[in-house]
Amino acid sequence: MAFTSEREIISKELAAIREAGLFKEERYIHSPQGVNIAVEFPAGSNAREVVNLCANNYLGLSSHPEVIKAAHEGLDARGYGMSSVRFICGTQDIHRTLEEKLTRFLGTEDTILFPSCMDANAGVFEAFLTDQDAMIADKLVHASIIDGMRLCKAQQYVYKHSNMEHLEEKLQEAQEARFRVIVTDGVFSMDGDIAKLDEIVALGEKYNAMVLVDDSHATGYLGKTGRGTHELKDVFGKIDIITTTLGKAMGGASGGCVSGRKEIVAMMRQRARPYLFSNTMPPVIVAAAIKVLDLISGTTELRDKLEQNTKYFRSRMEEAGFDLKPGESPIIPVMLYNAKLAQDMSRDLYDEGIFAVGFFYPVVAKGQARIRTQISAAHEREHLDRAIEAFIKVGRKYEILGLSKKEIIAKYGL
Ligand SMILES: *Cc1c(COP(=O)(O)O)cnc(C)c1O
């Protein structure tokens, strides 16, 4: 009978994942995404309200009243689904409006929407690079970039994370290639650190290499008007290709794009497979995303509040004696090193009404377990204070306040 030995083998693999403590359980949220969410955990229990510290809802736009209103209006005006890919009969005028607004916001020449940034990254490399070309990527780029590079025949080089000397060596090695593309994330999602984009652009100029930045964790808030890592690092207008998502700060629904040199964008429309063979972004999301861009282009209020919240949370957590990864992004990892400690503390925080998830191998390197907190413009002081107090209470219980990395590892092991 079919699926007998198969069931046994796959069940064993699942059991092994469970035994290794790596099994991912979903938690059901019974409310809109936001700062206070009602979470059912463990499954089957009554949902209870907790303060959310782990969404990518950096600007608090996921359930913003004006965004919801724009989505309703878009739904009424343009319907629910398009039942087509873009190039057959799936392009409305509002798709082009959104592309043009993204182009202006990101400071590029043109933009093409994709169903997600995962799809943008899966399609971007293969569509304009051949085996005569070279991709030179930071060691810690996002999984979707790694997949996109796997689908492309160009030569692959990897440089040590944010190591400019190593990048320069790889650029020298790749001088024979027809094109060179340096590939990096803008903000790295696990550590919250920011790419040295100014130095990367300078190396690109020196070695005649294009620069591709995945700015998914930065678009909408980083830099003084929220344009992204290129604005923060003073290289606005100098990035050849930006890929990014609408699924994080930009309202958080879904959708992504490739934005950059107009010939490259034109090539995406001809060749990028996730663009050609996957459905159009639905009008309701397009309409809401246009509203998001209007909201954040008009004022920096939200990104300013996010910056203040980030500084406040970081400084009070440092003061309390937690070992934080240094940085300035709203991704603030509380380092614990030991996987079980990260899980135990996350569970205790949950009992205190704070939702902050533990990350450990294989999501981060072995011995680098942590609780990753993410700050939002939607957090008020009282939410942050409640979170900080809960962290302090739990930190005291495990006696880690004021301990250095070495001391935490000596106490709990790796
Ligand atoms: C979240 C993320 C993506 C995926 O974006 P989706 O639009 O959800 O597919 C891609 N790259 C980076 C760096 C991300 O953080």
Short mmCIF file of C-alpha atoms and ligand atoms in Angstrom, two decimals:
data_model
loop_
_atom_site.label_atom_id
_atom_site.label_comp_id
_atom_site.label_asym_id
_atom_site.label_seq_id
_atom_site.Cartn_x
_atom_site.Cartn_y
_atom_site.Cartn_z
CA MET A 1 0.00 0.00 0.00
CA ALA A 2 1.25 3.45 -0.85
CA PHE A 3 2.36 5.76 1.92
CA THR A 4 3.14 3.04 4.46
CA SER A 5 6.91 2.91 4.63
CA GLU A 6 6.90 6.56 3.62
CA ARG A 7 4.71 7.48 6.60
CA GLU A 8 7.04 5.60 8.92
CA ILE A 9 10.16 7.31 7.62
CA ILE A 10 8.72 10.81 7.62
CA SER A 11 7.23 10.28 11.11
CA LYS A 12 10.67 9.32 12.37
CA GLU A 13 12.16 12.47 10.91
CA LEU A 14 9.45 14.55 12.58
CA ALA A 15 10.12 12.80 15.89
CA ALA A 16 13.81 13.57 15.54
CA ILE A 17 13.03 17.26 15.05
CA ARG A 18 10.88 17.14 18.19
CA GLU A 19 13.55 15.33 20.22
CA ALA A 20 16.16 17.86 19.23
CA GLY A 21 13.87 20.54 20.69
CA LEU A 22 13.58 22.21 17.29
CA PHE A 23 9.91 21.62 16.58
CA LYS A 24 8.10 24.83 15.70
CA GLU A 25 4.61 25.22 17.13
CA GLU A 26 2.28 27.90 15.86
CA ARG A 27 0.44 30.07 18.34
CA TYR A 28 -3.04 31.12 17.32
CA ILE A 29 -3.75 34.84 17.59
CA HIS A 30 -7.42 35.68 18.07
CA SER A 31 -7.13 39.41 17.38
CA PRO A 32 -5.80 41.78 14.74
CA GLN A 33 -2.01 42.10 14.65
CA GLY A 34 -0.91 44.85 17.01
CA VAL A 35 0.69 45.67 20.33
CA ASN A 36 -1.91 43.93 22.48
CA ILE A 37 -2.81 40.61 20.96
CA ALA A 38 -4.98 37.75 22.19
CA VAL A 39 -2.96 34.54 21.95
CA GLU A 40 -4.10 30.96 22.40
CA PHE A 41 -1.15 29.13 23.85
CA PRO A 42 -0.79 26.30 24.43
CA ALA A 43 -3.26 25.22 21.73
CA GLY A 44 -6.68 24.54 23.24
CA SER A 45 -6.32 27.02 26.09
CA ASN A 46 -8.30 30.25 26.31
CA ALA A 47 -6.75 33.12 24.40
CA ARG A 48 -5.21 35.75 26.66
CA GLU A 49 -3.93 39.23 26.06
CA VAL A 50 -0.19 39.78 25.86
CA VAL A 51 2.11 42.61 24.78
CA ASN A 52 3.62 41.72 21.43
CA LEU A 53 7.39 42.10 21.15
CA CYS A 54 7.99 39.88 18.15
CA ALA A 55 6.18 41.20 15.09
CA ASN A 56 7.85 43.02 12.19
CA ASN A 57 5.15 45.65 12.65
CA TYR A 58 7.81 48.37 13.05
CA LEU A 59 5.58 51.33 12.24
CA GLY A 60 2.40 49.94 13.78
CA LEU A 61 0.66 50.02 10.40
CA SER A 62 -0.56 46.39 10.33
CA SER A 63 -3.92 47.38 11.82
CA HIS A 64 -3.75 51.16 11.42
CA PRO A 65 -7.26 52.62 10.96
CA GLU A 66 -6.32 54.58 7.82
CA VAL A 67 -4.70 51.55 6.23
CA ILE A 68 -7.75 49.41 6.99
CA LYS A 69 -10.00 52.11 5.54
CA ALA A 70 -7.92 52.28 2.35
CA ALA A 71 -8.09 48.49 2.09
CA HIS A 72 -11.90 48.58 2.36
CA GLU A 73 -12.08 51.28 -0.30
CA GLY A 74 -9.73 49.35 -2.56
CA LEU A 75 -11.81 46.24 -2.15
CA ASP A 76 -14.99 48.12 -3.07
CA ALA A 77 -13.44 49.95 -6.00
CA ARG A 78 -11.37 47.19 -7.59
CA GLY A 79 -12.70 43.90 -6.30
CA TYR A 80 -11.14 41.00 -4.48
CA GLY A 81 -9.04 38.90 -6.83
CA MET A 82 -7.51 39.34 -10.26
CA SER A 83 -7.42 35.68 -11.25
CA SER A 84 -4.41 36.32 -13.45
CA VAL A 85 -0.71 36.95 -13.52
CA ARG A 86 0.36 40.51 -14.28
CA PHE A 87 1.14 40.15 -17.98
CA ILE A 88 -2.03 38.38 -19.07
CA CYS A 89 -4.88 40.34 -17.49
CA GLY A 90 -3.70 41.01 -13.94
CA THR A 91 -2.44 44.60 -14.03
CA GLN A 92 -4.66 47.39 -12.78
CA ASP A 93 -3.71 51.05 -12.91
CA ILE A 94 -3.19 50.94 -9.14
CA HIS A 95 -0.42 48.35 -9.53
CA ARG A 96 1.47 50.84 -11.65
CA THR A 97 0.66 53.67 -9.22
CA LEU A 98 2.14 51.65 -6.39
CA GLU A 99 5.26 50.86 -8.44
CA GLU A 100 5.75 54.55 -9.22
CA LYS A 101 5.30 55.55 -5.60
CA LEU A 102 7.81 52.93 -4.47
CA THR A 103 10.28 54.21 -7.08
CA ARG A 104 10.03 57.74 -5.68
CA PHE A 105 10.17 56.58 -2.09
CA LEU A 106 13.20 54.36 -2.60
CA GLY A 107 15.01 56.82 -4.86
CA THR A 108 15.45 54.45 -7.80
CA GLU A 109 14.63 54.47 -11.53
CA ASP A 110 11.80 51.95 -11.67
CA THR A 111 10.04 49.24 -9.63
CA ILE A 112 8.30 45.94 -10.29
CA LEU A 113 5.97 44.30 -7.77
CA PHE A 114 6.22 40.64 -6.83
CA PRO A 115 3.82 38.52 -4.77
CA SER A 116 6.41 38.62 -1.94
CA CYS A 117 10.05 39.54 -1.34
CA MET A 118 10.79 35.81 -1.22
CA ASP A 119 9.58 35.75 -4.84
CA ALA A 120 11.48 38.92 -5.74
CA ASN A 121 14.69 37.33 -4.45
CA ALA A 122 13.90 34.01 -6.11
CA GLY A 123 13.51 35.75 -9.46
CA VAL A 124 15.93 38.63 -9.49
CA PHE A 125 19.29 36.91 -10.05
CA GLU A 126 18.34 34.42 -12.71
CA ALA A 127 16.56 37.09 -14.74
CA PHE A 128 19.63 39.16 -15.57
CA LEU A 129 22.75 37.14 -14.69
CA THR A 130 24.39 34.30 -16.62
CA ASP A 131 27.26 31.92 -15.98
CA GLN A 132 29.64 34.66 -17.11
CA ASP A 133 28.66 36.79 -14.10
CA ALA A 134 29.50 36.77 -10.40
CA MET A 135 27.39 37.22 -7.25
CA ILE A 136 29.35 38.16 -4.14
CA ALA A 137 27.19 37.80 -1.07
CA ASP A 138 27.49 38.49 2.65
CA LYS A 139 27.64 35.23 4.61
CA LEU A 140 24.46 36.09 6.54
CA VAL A 141 22.07 37.09 3.76
CA HIS A 142 18.44 36.02 4.11
CA ALA A 143 17.38 32.49 3.14
CA SER A 144 15.36 33.81 0.18
CA ILE A 145 18.49 35.41 -1.31
CA ILE A 146 20.35 32.13 -0.90
CA ASP A 147 17.54 30.38 -2.76
CA GLY A 148 17.57 33.00 -5.51
CA MET A 149 21.31 32.57 -5.97
CA ARG A 150 20.88 28.79 -6.09
CA LEU A 151 18.49 29.18 -9.02
CA CYS A 152 21.01 31.27 -10.94
CA LYS A 153 24.00 30.00 -12.91
CA ALA A 154 26.27 32.93 -12.07
CA GLN A 155 29.40 32.16 -10.04
CA GLN A 156 28.94 32.49 -6.30
CA TYR A 157 31.33 34.11 -3.86
CA VAL A 158 30.69 34.54 -0.15
CA TYR A 159 32.39 37.11 2.06
CA LYS A 160 32.57 37.01 5.85
CA HIS A 161 29.77 38.90 7.51
CA SER A 162 30.23 42.67 7.03
CA ASN A 163 33.96 42.11 6.46
CA MET A 164 35.02 44.70 3.89
CA GLU A 165 38.58 43.37 3.47
CA HIS A 166 37.18 39.97 2.62
CA LEU A 167 34.64 41.49 0.23
CA GLU A 168 37.47 43.34 -1.49
CA GLU A 169 39.43 40.09 -1.92
CA LYS A 170 36.39 38.42 -3.48
CA LEU A 171 35.87 41.38 -5.80
CA GLN A 172 39.46 40.99 -6.96
CA GLU A 173 38.93 37.28 -7.54
CA ALA A 174 35.83 38.02 -9.60
CA GLN A 175 37.40 40.62 -11.91
CA GLU A 176 37.19 38.32 -14.93
CA ALA A 177 33.41 38.07 -14.77
CA ARG A 178 31.20 40.06 -17.15
CA PHE A 179 29.09 41.54 -14.31
CA ARG A 180 29.77 41.59 -10.57
CA VAL A 181 26.94 42.03 -8.09
CA ILE A 182 27.56 42.59 -4.39
CA VAL A 183 24.62 41.18 -2.43
CA THR A 184 23.68 42.10 1.13
CA ASP A 185 20.78 42.59 3.49
CA GLY A 186 20.33 46.18 4.69
CA VAL A 187 19.43 45.23 8.26
CA PHE A 188 20.29 41.67 9.26
CA SER A 189 17.27 40.13 10.89
CA MET A 190 18.84 37.98 13.61
CA ASP A 191 21.35 40.43 15.09
CA GLY A 192 19.67 43.65 13.98
CA ASP A 193 23.01 44.99 12.72
CA ILE A 194 23.20 47.25 9.68
CA ALA A 195 25.25 46.67 6.52
CA LYS A 196 28.17 49.06 5.87
CA LEU A 197 26.46 50.23 2.74
CA ASP A 198 28.62 53.33 2.29
CA GLU A 199 31.77 51.19 2.18
CA ILE A 200 30.06 48.58 0.02
CA VAL A 201 29.05 51.22 -2.55
CA ALA A 202 32.61 52.59 -2.55
CA LEU A 203 34.01 49.10 -3.20
CA GLY A 204 31.39 48.64 -5.92
CA GLU A 205 32.68 51.78 -7.62
CA LYS A 206 36.31 50.78 -7.22
CA TYR A 207 35.80 47.29 -8.67
CA ASN A 208 33.00 48.05 -11.12
CA ALA A 209 30.38 45.98 -9.30
CA MET A 210 26.64 46.52 -8.95
CA VAL A 211 25.12 46.56 -5.47
CA LEU A 212 21.95 44.66 -4.55
CA VAL A 213 20.43 45.31 -1.12
CA ASP A 214 17.55 43.38 0.40
CA ASP A 215 16.11 46.08 2.60
CA SER A 216 13.12 44.15 3.94
CA HIS A 217 13.92 44.95 7.57
CA ALA A 218 14.59 48.65 6.90
CA THR A 219 12.19 49.99 4.27
CA GLY A 220 9.77 52.45 5.85
CA TYR A 221 11.70 53.42 8.97
CA LEU A 222 15.51 53.45 8.67
CA GLY A 223 17.21 56.74 7.76
CA LYS A 224 15.93 60.18 8.64
CA THR A 225 12.85 59.93 6.41
CA GLY A 226 12.50 56.16 6.59
CA ARG A 227 13.68 55.33 3.07
CA GLY A 228 15.97 52.59 4.21
CA THR A 229 19.58 51.62 4.80
CA HIS A 230 20.80 53.63 1.82
CA GLU A 231 19.39 56.79 3.36
CA LEU A 232 20.95 56.06 6.74
CA LYS A 233 24.35 55.39 5.16
CA ASP A 234 24.21 58.40 2.83
CA VAL A 235 24.17 56.42 -0.41
CA PHE A 236 20.59 57.23 -1.40
CA GLY A 237 20.24 57.03 -5.20
CA LYS A 238 23.40 54.94 -5.52
CA ILE A 239 21.99 51.43 -5.10
CA ASP A 240 21.57 49.54 -8.37
CA ILE A 241 18.98 47.07 -7.09
CA ILE A 242 16.84 47.09 -3.95
CA THR A 243 14.58 44.19 -3.11
CA THR A 244 12.15 44.66 -0.28
CA THR A 245 8.89 43.54 1.26
CA LEU A 246 5.55 45.15 1.99
CA GLY A 247 5.10 42.44 4.61
CA LYS A 248 6.97 44.12 7.46
CA ALA A 249 6.96 47.86 8.26
CA MET A 250 4.88 48.73 5.19
CA GLY A 251 1.55 47.48 6.51
CA GLY A 252 2.59 43.88 6.89
CA ALA A 253 0.11 42.21 4.54
CA SER A 254 2.20 40.80 1.71
CA GLY A 255 3.96 41.72 -1.49
CA GLY A 256 7.47 42.64 -2.44
CA CYS A 257 9.39 44.37 -5.18
CA VAL A 258 12.57 44.79 -7.14
CA SER A 259 13.41 48.47 -7.48
CA GLY A 260 16.44 49.87 -9.26
CA ARG A 261 18.01 50.47 -12.67
CA LYS A 262 15.22 50.67 -15.22
CA GLU A 263 16.77 48.19 -17.65
CA ILE A 264 17.07 45.61 -14.88
CA VAL A 265 13.45 46.17 -13.86
CA ALA A 266 12.43 45.86 -17.52
CA MET A 267 14.28 42.56 -17.71
CA MET A 268 12.38 41.33 -14.62
CA ARG A 269 9.10 41.91 -16.44
CA GLN A 270 10.31 39.69 -19.27
CA ARG A 271 12.08 36.95 -17.39
CA ALA A 272 11.53 36.77 -13.62
CA ARG A 273 9.71 33.51 -13.10
CA PRO A 274 7.81 34.31 -9.88
CA TYR A 275 6.54 37.44 -11.65
CA LEU A 276 5.52 35.60 -14.80
CA PHE A 277 4.03 32.51 -13.20
CA SER A 278 2.44 33.62 -9.93
CA ASN A 279 -0.70 35.62 -9.34
CA THR A 280 -0.92 39.39 -9.16
CA MET A 281 -0.91 41.18 -5.81
CA PRO A 282 -4.59 41.59 -4.91
CA PRO A 283 -6.11 45.09 -5.35
CA VAL A 284 -7.04 45.34 -1.68
CA ILE A 285 -3.38 45.10 -0.64
CA VAL A 286 -2.23 47.39 -3.43
CA ALA A 287 -4.71 50.08 -2.34
CA ALA A 288 -3.62 49.78 1.29
CA ALA A 289 0.07 49.86 0.36
CA ILE A 290 -0.47 53.09 -1.58
CA LYS A 291 -1.98 54.56 1.58
CA VAL A 292 1.00 53.37 3.63
CA LEU A 293 3.39 55.17 1.27
CA ASP A 294 1.29 58.33 1.42
CA LEU A 295 1.23 58.19 5.22
CA ILE A 296 4.97 57.75 5.65
CA SER A 297 6.00 60.08 2.82
CA GLY A 298 4.11 62.97 4.39
CA THR A 299 5.54 62.82 7.89
CA THR A 300 8.31 61.10 9.83
CA GLU A 301 6.20 60.88 12.97
CA LEU A 302 6.01 57.09 13.07
CA ARG A 303 9.66 56.37 12.33
CA ASP A 304 10.66 59.05 14.86
CA LYS A 305 8.51 57.41 17.53
CA LEU A 306 10.00 54.04 16.65
CA GLU A 307 13.48 55.48 17.08
CA GLN A 308 12.61 56.95 20.47
CA ASN A 309 10.98 53.70 21.59
CA THR A 310 14.02 51.74 20.45
CA LYS A 311 16.43 53.98 22.35
CA TYR A 312 14.29 53.87 25.47
CA PHE A 313 13.91 50.08 25.51
CA ARG A 314 17.56 49.48 24.71
CA SER A 315 18.89 51.83 27.37
CA ARG A 316 16.59 50.56 30.11
CA MET A 317 17.34 46.92 29.29
CA GLU A 318 21.08 47.66 29.34
CA GLU A 319 20.72 49.48 32.64
CA ALA A 320 18.89 46.44 34.02
CA GLY A 321 21.96 44.34 33.20
CA PHE A 322 20.91 42.37 30.14
CA ASP A 323 23.49 41.39 27.54
CA LEU A 324 22.15 42.97 24.33
CA LYS A 325 23.57 42.78 20.83
CA PRO A 326 24.79 46.30 20.16
CA GLY A 327 23.13 48.26 17.38
CA GLU A 328 20.60 50.91 16.51
CA SER A 329 17.81 49.01 14.75
CA PRO A 330 14.52 48.09 16.49
CA ILE A 331 15.64 44.45 16.44
CA ILE A 332 17.10 44.05 19.93
CA PRO A 333 18.37 40.56 20.74
CA VAL A 334 18.68 39.68 24.42
CA MET A 335 21.59 37.25 24.41
CA LEU A 336 21.30 34.06 26.49
CA TYR A 337 23.57 31.67 24.52
CA ASN A 338 21.92 28.55 25.97
CA ALA A 339 18.90 27.26 23.98
CA LYS A 340 17.00 25.92 26.98
CA LEU A 341 17.49 29.13 28.91
CA ALA A 342 16.06 31.07 25.94
CA GLN A 343 13.03 28.79 25.82
CA ASP A 344 12.46 28.84 29.57
CA MET A 345 12.71 32.59 29.80
CA SER A 346 10.41 33.08 26.82
CA ARG A 347 7.79 30.88 28.51
CA ASP A 348 8.11 32.77 31.80
CA LEU A 349 7.79 36.09 30.00
CA TYR A 350 4.65 34.78 28.38
CA ASP A 351 3.26 33.98 31.82
CA GLU A 352 3.99 37.61 32.70
CA GLY A 353 1.98 38.77 29.68
CA ILE A 354 4.90 39.44 27.33
CA PHE A 355 5.19 37.72 23.96
CA ALA A 356 8.86 37.43 22.97
CA VAL A 357 10.12 34.30 21.28
CA GLY A 358 13.38 32.44 21.89
CA PHE A 359 15.63 31.76 18.90
CA PHE A 360 18.21 29.02 18.85
CA TYR A 361 20.00 26.70 16.46
CA PRO A 362 19.37 26.28 13.52
CA VAL A 363 17.73 29.72 13.26
CA VAL A 364 20.89 31.23 14.76
CA ALA A 365 24.35 29.66 15.16
CA LYS A 366 24.93 27.10 17.93
CA GLY A 367 25.68 28.77 21.25
CA GLN A 368 24.01 32.02 20.12
CA ALA A 369 20.54 31.45 21.58
CA ARG A 370 18.60 34.58 22.38
CA ILE A 371 15.24 36.20 22.82
CA ARG A 372 14.79 38.55 19.90
CA THR A 373 12.68 41.57 20.76
CA GLN A 374 11.30 43.90 18.12
CA ILE A 375 10.09 47.38 18.93
CA SER A 376 7.19 49.11 17.21
CA ALA A 377 5.99 52.69 16.85
CA ALA A 378 2.68 51.34 18.17
CA HIS A 379 4.23 50.62 21.57
CA GLU A 380 3.42 53.21 24.19
CA ARG A 381 5.69 53.84 27.17
CA GLU A 382 3.42 51.73 29.36
CA HIS A 383 3.85 48.69 27.07
CA LEU A 384 7.60 49.05 27.05
CA ASP A 385 7.68 49.53 30.82
CA ARG A 386 5.59 46.42 31.34
CA ALA A 387 7.92 44.46 29.09
CA ILE A 388 11.03 45.76 30.84
CA GLU A 389 9.61 44.95 34.27
CA ALA A 390 8.73 41.44 33.16
CA PHE A 391 12.21 40.95 31.72
CA ILE A 392 13.75 42.12 34.99
CA LYS A 393 11.56 39.78 37.05
CA VAL A 394 12.43 36.80 34.86
CA GLY A 395 16.08 37.84 34.62
CA ARG A 396 16.27 37.84 38.43
CA LYS A 397 14.69 34.40 38.61
CA TYR A 398 17.46 33.00 36.37
CA GLU A 399 20.09 35.20 38.02
CA ILE A 400 21.54 36.54 34.82
CA LEU A 401 21.23 40.30 35.39
CA GLY A 402 24.60 42.01 35.19
CA LEU A 403 26.32 38.87 33.93
CA SER A 404 28.71 39.01 31.00
CA LYS A 405 28.55 36.56 28.11
CA LYS A 406 31.27 34.47 29.76
CA GLU A 407 29.42 34.37 33.06
CA ILE A 408 26.11 33.38 31.48
CA ILE A 409 27.83 30.57 29.59
CA ALA A 410 29.69 29.47 32.75
CA LYS A 411 26.35 29.31 34.59
CA TYR A 412 24.17 27.66 31.93
CA GLY A 413 26.56 26.15 29.39
CA LEU A 414 26.04 26.30 25.65
C1 LIG B 1 11.12 38.89 5.55
C2 LIG B 1 12.21 38.90 4.57
C3 LIG B 1 12.02 38.44 3.27
C4 LIG B 1 10.73 37.80 2.83
O1 LIG B 1 9.74 38.75 2.61
P1 LIG B 1 8.28 38.23 2.21
O2 LIG B 1 7.70 39.40 1.49
O3 LIG B 1 7.59 37.88 3.47
O4 LIG B 1 8.45 37.05 1.32
C5 LIG B 1 13.06 38.55 2.38
N1 LIG B 1 14.24 39.06 2.75
C6 LIG B 1 14.47 39.51 4.00
C7 LIG B 1 15.80 40.08 4.36
C8 LIG B 1 13.46 39.43 4.94
O5 LIG B 1 13.70 39.84 6.19
#
